[in-house]
Amino acid sequence: MMSLARIDQLVSIVIPCFNAEPYIEDCLDHLYEQTYPNIEIIIVDDASTDRSADRTQLWQARRRFPRFTLLRLPRNVGFSGSLTAGLFTARGEYIANHDADDYSHPERISKQVEFLINHPQISVVGTNYMAFEDSDILKKTPSNWLSYGEDIPKRYALGDHCVSHPTILFRGSVFDRLGGLTRNMNGAEDYEFIAKCVSHGIQVDNLRETLYYYRSHPAQRSREFY
């Protein structure tokens, strides 16, 4: 099967969205402020039962972002299914993950792209992040479980996890080669994707700089599993 040509230097940011009405506009506002100039935003609304899609359309009507796609799924397919649908839509040389209830530092995309350009042997790069409670956005807690460089494959070889999935930016060729997320590990799809990259010899690294902010709130998906 011949894959479609990717658009040089374009970063496709894929955002799976299910019932993120209170947060989606804040997420998009921060992406609007990215310093990297060549971005497309792909929102995959996973049959939300709130007004997430309406809020997304209102945001785009106001901002008129030049490359913007809202993909509304006819039924709920879950996190891995909705993210993978967005990955199939992505046209960029690079693809970035993003959760609908979080936000990114304005220089996140530019610094990750610069890193991959300067390190051609690496194809996936995450970042450090801080977590914050939705009730107290000024109180941020740094992560304490990430690894860097040669320690990353060693930890995945032991079944450990040390790359934050929503922070990663990767070459589109990684998706063209490996496909999207498994639907056989509900709650651990993010781990499986990184482990699959490592097991196929794809080099992964993390930036030590905090470039992503993870929102903790009662309705978030991760609380269902952890």
PDB file of C-alpha atoms in Angstrom:
ATOM      1  CA  MET A   1       0.000   0.000   0.000  1.00  0.00           C
ATOM      2  CA  MET A   2       1.415   3.369  -1.014  1.00  0.00           C
ATOM      3  CA  SER A   3       1.065   6.075   1.642  1.00  0.00           C
ATOM      4  CA  LEU A   4       0.108   9.639   0.728  1.00  0.00           C
ATOM      5  CA  ALA A   5       2.890  12.189   0.560  1.00  0.00           C
ATOM      6  CA  ARG A   6       3.279  14.245   3.722  1.00  0.00           C
ATOM      7  CA  ILE A   7       3.516  18.040   3.760  1.00  0.00           C
ATOM      8  CA  ASP A   8       7.059  19.158   4.578  1.00  0.00           C
ATOM      9  CA  GLN A   9       7.502  21.012   7.885  1.00  0.00           C
ATOM     10  CA  LEU A  10       3.773  20.816   8.718  1.00  0.00           C
ATOM     11  CA  VAL A  11       2.909  19.672  12.244  1.00  0.00           C
ATOM     12  CA  SER A  12      -0.463  17.951  12.603  1.00  0.00           C
ATOM     13  CA  ILE A  13      -1.757  18.273  16.181  1.00  0.00           C
ATOM     14  CA  VAL A  14      -4.310  15.536  16.881  1.00  0.00           C
ATOM     15  CA  ILE A  15      -6.743  16.050  19.762  1.00  0.00           C
ATOM     16  CA  PRO A  16      -9.202  13.275  20.700  1.00  0.00           C
ATOM     17  CA  CYS A  17     -12.133  14.919  22.442  1.00  0.00           C
ATOM     18  CA  PHE A  18     -14.926  13.397  24.532  1.00  0.00           C
ATOM     19  CA  ASN A  19     -17.031  15.657  26.739  1.00  0.00           C
ATOM     20  CA  ALA A  20     -14.341  18.326  27.153  1.00  0.00           C
ATOM     21  CA  GLU A  21     -16.689  21.302  26.819  1.00  0.00           C
ATOM     22  CA  PRO A  22     -15.270  23.216  29.831  1.00  0.00           C
ATOM     23  CA  TYR A  23     -11.672  22.908  28.589  1.00  0.00           C
ATOM     24  CA  ILE A  24     -11.501  22.652  24.800  1.00  0.00           C
ATOM     25  CA  GLU A  25     -11.372  26.395  24.101  1.00  0.00           C
ATOM     26  CA  ASP A  26      -8.533  26.902  26.588  1.00  0.00           C
ATOM     27  CA  CYS A  27      -6.658  24.044  24.932  1.00  0.00           C
ATOM     28  CA  LEU A  28      -7.159  25.617  21.493  1.00  0.00           C
ATOM     29  CA  ASP A  29      -6.293  29.131  22.662  1.00  0.00           C
ATOM     30  CA  HIS A  30      -2.872  27.888  23.778  1.00  0.00           C
ATOM     31  CA  LEU A  31      -2.329  26.130  20.459  1.00  0.00           C
ATOM     32  CA  TYR A  32      -3.260  29.352  18.664  1.00  0.00           C
ATOM     33  CA  GLU A  33      -0.335  30.980  20.507  1.00  0.00           C
ATOM     34  CA  GLN A  34       2.255  28.437  19.344  1.00  0.00           C
ATOM     35  CA  THR A  35       5.369  30.111  17.956  1.00  0.00           C
ATOM     36  CA  TYR A  36       5.808  27.398  15.309  1.00  0.00           C
ATOM     37  CA  PRO A  37       4.151  28.816  12.184  1.00  0.00           C
ATOM     38  CA  ASN A  38       3.137  25.710  10.247  1.00  0.00           C
ATOM     39  CA  ILE A  39       0.446  23.819  12.156  1.00  0.00           C
ATOM     40  CA  GLU A  40      -2.807  22.021  11.423  1.00  0.00           C
ATOM     41  CA  ILE A  41      -5.239  21.224  14.223  1.00  0.00           C
ATOM     42  CA  ILE A  42      -7.354  18.078  14.042  1.00  0.00           C
ATOM     43  CA  ILE A  43     -10.102  17.679  16.651  1.00  0.00           C
ATOM     44  CA  VAL A  44     -11.756  14.261  16.754  1.00  0.00           C
ATOM     45  CA  ASP A  45     -15.046  14.545  18.630  1.00  0.00           C
ATOM     46  CA  ASP A  46     -15.806  11.044  19.917  1.00  0.00           C
ATOM     47  CA  ALA A  47     -19.603  11.385  19.878  1.00  0.00           C
ATOM     48  CA  SER A  48     -19.554  13.742  22.874  1.00  0.00           C
ATOM     49  CA  THR A  49     -22.821  14.118  24.770  1.00  0.00           C
ATOM     50  CA  ASP A  50     -22.019  17.712  25.790  1.00  0.00           C
ATOM     51  CA  ARG A  51     -21.378  20.791  23.634  1.00  0.00           C
ATOM     52  CA  SER A  52     -17.697  20.073  22.920  1.00  0.00           C
ATOM     53  CA  ALA A  53     -18.212  20.119  19.153  1.00  0.00           C
ATOM     54  CA  ASP A  54     -20.297  23.308  19.292  1.00  0.00           C
ATOM     55  CA  ARG A  55     -17.633  25.046  21.388  1.00  0.00           C
ATOM     56  CA  THR A  56     -14.984  23.907  18.908  1.00  0.00           C
ATOM     57  CA  GLN A  57     -16.936  25.309  15.963  1.00  0.00           C
ATOM     58  CA  LEU A  58     -17.519  28.607  17.768  1.00  0.00           C
ATOM     59  CA  TRP A  59     -13.810  28.857  18.518  1.00  0.00           C
ATOM     60  CA  GLN A  60     -12.911  28.287  14.874  1.00  0.00           C
ATOM     61  CA  ALA A  61     -15.514  30.811  13.704  1.00  0.00           C
ATOM     62  CA  ARG A  62     -13.855  33.379  15.962  1.00  0.00           C
ATOM     63  CA  ARG A  63     -10.200  32.500  15.349  1.00  0.00           C
ATOM     64  CA  ARG A  64     -10.343  31.271  11.725  1.00  0.00           C
ATOM     65  CA  PHE A  65      -7.318  29.033  12.146  1.00  0.00           C
ATOM     66  CA  PRO A  66      -5.978  28.384   8.611  1.00  0.00           C
ATOM     67  CA  ARG A  67      -5.645  24.587   8.835  1.00  0.00           C
ATOM     68  CA  PHE A  68      -8.411  23.216  11.014  1.00  0.00           C
ATOM     69  CA  THR A  69     -10.438  20.010  10.932  1.00  0.00           C
ATOM     70  CA  LEU A  70     -13.279  18.924  13.211  1.00  0.00           C
ATOM     71  CA  LEU A  71     -13.972  15.237  12.677  1.00  0.00           C
ATOM     72  CA  ARG A  72     -17.240  14.204  14.355  1.00  0.00           C
ATOM     73  CA  LEU A  73     -17.515  10.461  14.853  1.00  0.00           C
ATOM     74  CA  PRO A  74     -21.018   8.977  14.507  1.00  0.00           C
ATOM     75  CA  ARG A  75     -20.554   6.772  17.578  1.00  0.00           C
ATOM     76  CA  ASN A  76     -18.224   6.617  20.548  1.00  0.00           C
ATOM     77  CA  VAL A  77     -15.141   4.524  19.744  1.00  0.00           C
ATOM     78  CA  GLY A  78     -12.991   5.348  22.783  1.00  0.00           C
ATOM     79  CA  PHE A  79      -9.637   7.054  23.193  1.00  0.00           C
ATOM     80  CA  SER A  80      -7.514   4.815  20.972  1.00  0.00           C
ATOM     81  CA  GLY A  81     -10.104   4.692  18.195  1.00  0.00           C
ATOM     82  CA  SER A  82     -10.643   8.446  18.099  1.00  0.00           C
ATOM     83  CA  LEU A  83      -6.944   9.278  18.278  1.00  0.00           C
ATOM     84  CA  THR A  84      -6.137   6.815  15.508  1.00  0.00           C
ATOM     85  CA  ALA A  85      -8.883   8.308  13.326  1.00  0.00           C
ATOM     86  CA  GLY A  86      -7.159  11.661  13.743  1.00  0.00           C
ATOM     87  CA  LEU A  87      -3.772  10.157  12.936  1.00  0.00           C
ATOM     88  CA  PHE A  88      -5.144   8.860   9.638  1.00  0.00           C
ATOM     89  CA  THR A  89      -6.334  12.406   8.858  1.00  0.00           C
ATOM     90  CA  ALA A  90      -2.974  14.016   9.689  1.00  0.00           C
ATOM     91  CA  ARG A  91      -1.016  15.264   6.665  1.00  0.00           C
ATOM     92  CA  GLY A  92       2.069  16.686   8.360  1.00  0.00           C
ATOM     93  CA  GLU A  93       5.682  15.630   8.227  1.00  0.00           C
ATOM     94  CA  TYR A  94       5.349  15.664  12.018  1.00  0.00           C
ATOM     95  CA  ILE A  95       2.453  14.670  14.278  1.00  0.00           C
ATOM     96  CA  ALA A  96       1.864  15.889  17.833  1.00  0.00           C
ATOM     97  CA  ASN A  97      -0.483  14.373  20.388  1.00  0.00           C
ATOM     98  CA  HIS A  98      -2.588  16.549  22.670  1.00  0.00           C
ATOM     99  CA  ASP A  99      -5.350  15.910  25.191  1.00  0.00           C
ATOM    100  CA  ALA A 100      -8.443  18.110  24.973  1.00  0.00           C
ATOM    101  CA  ASP A 101      -8.352  19.180  28.625  1.00  0.00           C
ATOM    102  CA  ASP A 102      -4.657  20.131  28.819  1.00  0.00           C
ATOM    103  CA  TYR A 103      -2.576  22.961  27.373  1.00  0.00           C
ATOM    104  CA  SER A 104       0.880  23.423  25.873  1.00  0.00           C
ATOM    105  CA  HIS A 105       3.629  25.992  26.356  1.00  0.00           C
ATOM    106  CA  PRO A 106       3.765  28.429  23.389  1.00  0.00           C
ATOM    107  CA  GLU A 107       7.187  27.084  22.339  1.00  0.00           C
ATOM    108  CA  ARG A 108       6.357  23.392  22.716  1.00  0.00           C
ATOM    109  CA  ILE A 109       5.989  22.562  19.021  1.00  0.00           C
ATOM    110  CA  SER A 110       8.916  24.694  17.837  1.00  0.00           C
ATOM    111  CA  LYS A 111      11.294  23.170  20.377  1.00  0.00           C
ATOM    112  CA  GLN A 112      10.258  19.595  19.607  1.00  0.00           C
ATOM    113  CA  VAL A 113      10.570  20.100  15.842  1.00  0.00           C
ATOM    114  CA  GLU A 114      13.953  21.759  16.313  1.00  0.00           C
ATOM    115  CA  PHE A 115      15.084  18.798  18.406  1.00  0.00           C
ATOM    116  CA  LEU A 116      14.098  16.257  15.739  1.00  0.00           C
ATOM    117  CA  ILE A 117      15.776  18.325  13.006  1.00  0.00           C
ATOM    118  CA  ASN A 118      18.977  18.421  15.058  1.00  0.00           C
ATOM    119  CA  HIS A 119      18.757  14.717  15.995  1.00  0.00           C
ATOM    120  CA  PRO A 120      17.822  12.870  12.785  1.00  0.00           C
ATOM    121  CA  GLN A 121      18.352   9.496  14.452  1.00  0.00           C
ATOM    122  CA  ILE A 122      15.458  10.171  16.856  1.00  0.00           C
ATOM    123  CA  SER A 123      11.862   9.929  15.628  1.00  0.00           C
ATOM    124  CA  VAL A 124       9.733  10.444  18.768  1.00  0.00           C
ATOM    125  CA  VAL A 125      10.264  13.172  21.375  1.00  0.00           C
ATOM    126  CA  GLY A 126       8.208  13.895  24.483  1.00  0.00           C
ATOM    127  CA  THR A 127       8.619  16.705  26.979  1.00  0.00           C
ATOM    128  CA  ASN A 128       8.618  17.233  30.686  1.00  0.00           C
ATOM    129  CA  TYR A 129       5.284  18.422  32.067  1.00  0.00           C
ATOM    130  CA  MET A 130       3.588  19.784  35.150  1.00  0.00           C
ATOM    131  CA  ALA A 131       0.229  18.710  36.543  1.00  0.00           C
ATOM    132  CA  PHE A 132      -2.281  21.092  38.085  1.00  0.00           C
ATOM    133  CA  GLU A 133      -5.659  20.785  39.768  1.00  0.00           C
ATOM    134  CA  ASP A 134      -8.531  22.342  37.860  1.00  0.00           C
ATOM    135  CA  SER A 135      -9.533  24.023  41.117  1.00  0.00           C
ATOM    136  CA  ASP A 136      -6.101  25.635  41.551  1.00  0.00           C
ATOM    137  CA  ILE A 137      -4.412  26.359  38.224  1.00  0.00           C
ATOM    138  CA  LEU A 138      -1.554  28.279  39.864  1.00  0.00           C
ATOM    139  CA  LYS A 139      -0.366  25.272  41.883  1.00  0.00           C
ATOM    140  CA  LYS A 140       1.620  23.059  39.521  1.00  0.00           C
ATOM    141  CA  THR A 141       3.406  19.805  40.372  1.00  0.00           C
ATOM    142  CA  PRO A 142       6.410  18.646  38.284  1.00  0.00           C
ATOM    143  CA  SER A 143       6.510  15.101  36.944  1.00  0.00           C
ATOM    144  CA  ASN A 144       8.835  12.623  38.643  1.00  0.00           C
ATOM    145  CA  TRP A 145       8.683   9.464  36.517  1.00  0.00           C
ATOM    146  CA  LEU A 146      10.131  10.408  33.124  1.00  0.00           C
ATOM    147  CA  SER A 147      13.474   9.191  31.772  1.00  0.00           C
ATOM    148  CA  TYR A 148      15.881  10.516  29.151  1.00  0.00           C
ATOM    149  CA  GLY A 149      18.238   9.245  26.471  1.00  0.00           C
ATOM    150  CA  GLU A 150      19.543   5.698  26.782  1.00  0.00           C
ATOM    151  CA  ASP A 151      17.514   5.040  29.940  1.00  0.00           C
ATOM    152  CA  ILE A 152      14.260   5.042  27.952  1.00  0.00           C
ATOM    153  CA  PRO A 153      14.660   1.729  26.035  1.00  0.00           C
ATOM    154  CA  LYS A 154      16.066   0.104  29.168  1.00  0.00           C
ATOM    155  CA  ARG A 155      12.933   0.943  31.143  1.00  0.00           C
ATOM    156  CA  TYR A 156      10.545  -0.213  28.410  1.00  0.00           C
ATOM    157  CA  ALA A 157      12.504  -3.465  28.144  1.00  0.00           C
ATOM    158  CA  LEU A 158      11.563  -4.002  31.801  1.00  0.00           C
ATOM    159  CA  GLY A 159       7.901  -3.220  31.140  1.00  0.00           C
ATOM    160  CA  ASP A 160       8.181   0.226  32.684  1.00  0.00           C
ATOM    161  CA  HIS A 161       6.795   3.498  31.320  1.00  0.00           C
ATOM    162  CA  CYS A 162       8.720   6.802  31.164  1.00  0.00           C
ATOM    163  CA  VAL A 163       7.346   8.961  28.299  1.00  0.00           C
ATOM    164  CA  SER A 164       4.172  11.026  28.698  1.00  0.00           C
ATOM    165  CA  HIS A 165       2.009  10.141  25.698  1.00  0.00           C
ATOM    166  CA  PRO A 166       0.138  13.467  25.224  1.00  0.00           C
ATOM    167  CA  THR A 167       3.470  15.331  25.129  1.00  0.00           C
ATOM    168  CA  ILE A 168       4.984  13.437  22.190  1.00  0.00           C
ATOM    169  CA  LEU A 169       5.749  14.807  18.744  1.00  0.00           C
ATOM    170  CA  PHE A 170       6.873  12.257  16.179  1.00  0.00           C
ATOM    171  CA  ARG A 171       7.735  11.901  12.534  1.00  0.00           C
ATOM    172  CA  GLY A 172       4.737  11.013  10.389  1.00  0.00           C
ATOM    173  CA  SER A 173       6.775   8.105   9.050  1.00  0.00           C
ATOM    174  CA  VAL A 174       6.395   6.433  12.473  1.00  0.00           C
ATOM    175  CA  PHE A 175       2.624   6.245  12.034  1.00  0.00           C
ATOM    176  CA  ASP A 176       3.003   5.195   8.391  1.00  0.00           C
ATOM    177  CA  ARG A 177       5.159   2.310   9.566  1.00  0.00           C
ATOM    178  CA  LEU A 178       3.481   1.202  12.812  1.00  0.00           C
ATOM    179  CA  GLY A 179      -0.090   2.442  12.608  1.00  0.00           C
ATOM    180  CA  GLY A 180      -2.035   3.866  15.526  1.00  0.00           C
ATOM    181  CA  LEU A 181      -2.954   2.755  19.023  1.00  0.00           C
ATOM    182  CA  THR A 182      -4.123  -0.705  19.990  1.00  0.00           C
ATOM    183  CA  ARG A 183      -7.755  -1.205  20.990  1.00  0.00           C
ATOM    184  CA  ASN A 184      -6.917  -4.321  22.996  1.00  0.00           C
ATOM    185  CA  MET A 185      -5.466  -2.601  26.105  1.00  0.00           C
ATOM    186  CA  ASN A 186      -8.115  -0.247  27.469  1.00  0.00           C
ATOM    187  CA  GLY A 187      -6.319   2.246  29.696  1.00  0.00           C
ATOM    188  CA  ALA A 188      -2.785   1.313  28.613  1.00  0.00           C
ATOM    189  CA  GLU A 189      -2.903   2.252  24.929  1.00  0.00           C
ATOM    190  CA  ASP A 190      -0.450   5.096  25.468  1.00  0.00           C
ATOM    191  CA  TYR A 191       2.101   2.767  27.058  1.00  0.00           C
ATOM    192  CA  GLU A 192       1.666   0.229  24.286  1.00  0.00           C
ATOM    193  CA  PHE A 193       2.319   2.797  21.541  1.00  0.00           C
ATOM    194  CA  ILE A 194       5.623   3.972  23.045  1.00  0.00           C
ATOM    195  CA  ALA A 195       6.689   0.400  23.825  1.00  0.00           C
ATOM    196  CA  LYS A 196       5.871  -0.579  20.232  1.00  0.00           C
ATOM    197  CA  CYS A 197       8.093   2.227  18.927  1.00  0.00           C
ATOM    198  CA  VAL A 198      10.979   1.137  21.157  1.00  0.00           C
ATOM    199  CA  SER A 199      10.596  -2.562  20.280  1.00  0.00           C
ATOM    200  CA  HIS A 200      10.770  -1.696  16.549  1.00  0.00           C
ATOM    201  CA  GLY A 201      14.087   0.123  17.017  1.00  0.00           C
ATOM    202  CA  ILE A 202      12.591   3.613  16.781  1.00  0.00           C
ATOM    203  CA  GLN A 203      14.606   5.987  18.959  1.00  0.00           C
ATOM    204  CA  VAL A 204      12.628   7.929  21.553  1.00  0.00           C
ATOM    205  CA  ASP A 205      13.736  10.770  23.828  1.00  0.00           C
ATOM    206  CA  ASN A 206      12.301  13.396  26.176  1.00  0.00           C
ATOM    207  CA  LEU A 207      13.061  17.096  26.482  1.00  0.00           C
ATOM    208  CA  ARG A 208      13.857  18.045  30.064  1.00  0.00           C
ATOM    209  CA  GLU A 209      12.081  21.371  29.672  1.00  0.00           C
ATOM    210  CA  THR A 210       8.477  21.664  30.904  1.00  0.00           C
ATOM    211  CA  LEU A 211       6.408  22.329  27.782  1.00  0.00           C
ATOM    212  CA  TYR A 212       3.062  20.685  28.618  1.00  0.00           C
ATOM    213  CA  TYR A 213       0.521  21.205  31.399  1.00  0.00           C
ATOM    214  CA  TYR A 214      -1.687  18.335  32.520  1.00  0.00           C
ATOM    215  CA  ARG A 215      -5.050  19.229  34.043  1.00  0.00           C
ATOM    216  CA  SER A 216      -6.328  17.054  36.889  1.00  0.00           C
ATOM    217  CA  HIS A 217     -10.114  17.064  37.320  1.00  0.00           C
ATOM    218  CA  PRO A 218     -12.829  14.641  38.454  1.00  0.00           C
ATOM    219  CA  ALA A 219     -14.105  13.767  34.967  1.00  0.00           C
ATOM    220  CA  GLN A 220     -10.767  12.994  33.329  1.00  0.00           C
ATOM    221  CA  ARG A 221     -10.311   9.675  31.590  1.00  0.00           C
ATOM    222  CA  SER A 222      -7.197   8.574  33.498  1.00  0.00           C
ATOM    223  CA  ARG A 223      -9.083   8.444  36.820  1.00  0.00           C
ATOM    224  CA  GLU A 224     -11.041   5.519  35.406  1.00  0.00           C
ATOM    225  CA  PHE A 225      -7.869   3.439  35.296  1.00  0.00           C
ATOM    226  CA  TYR A 226      -5.405   4.786  37.880  1.00  0.00           C
TER     227      TYR A 226
END
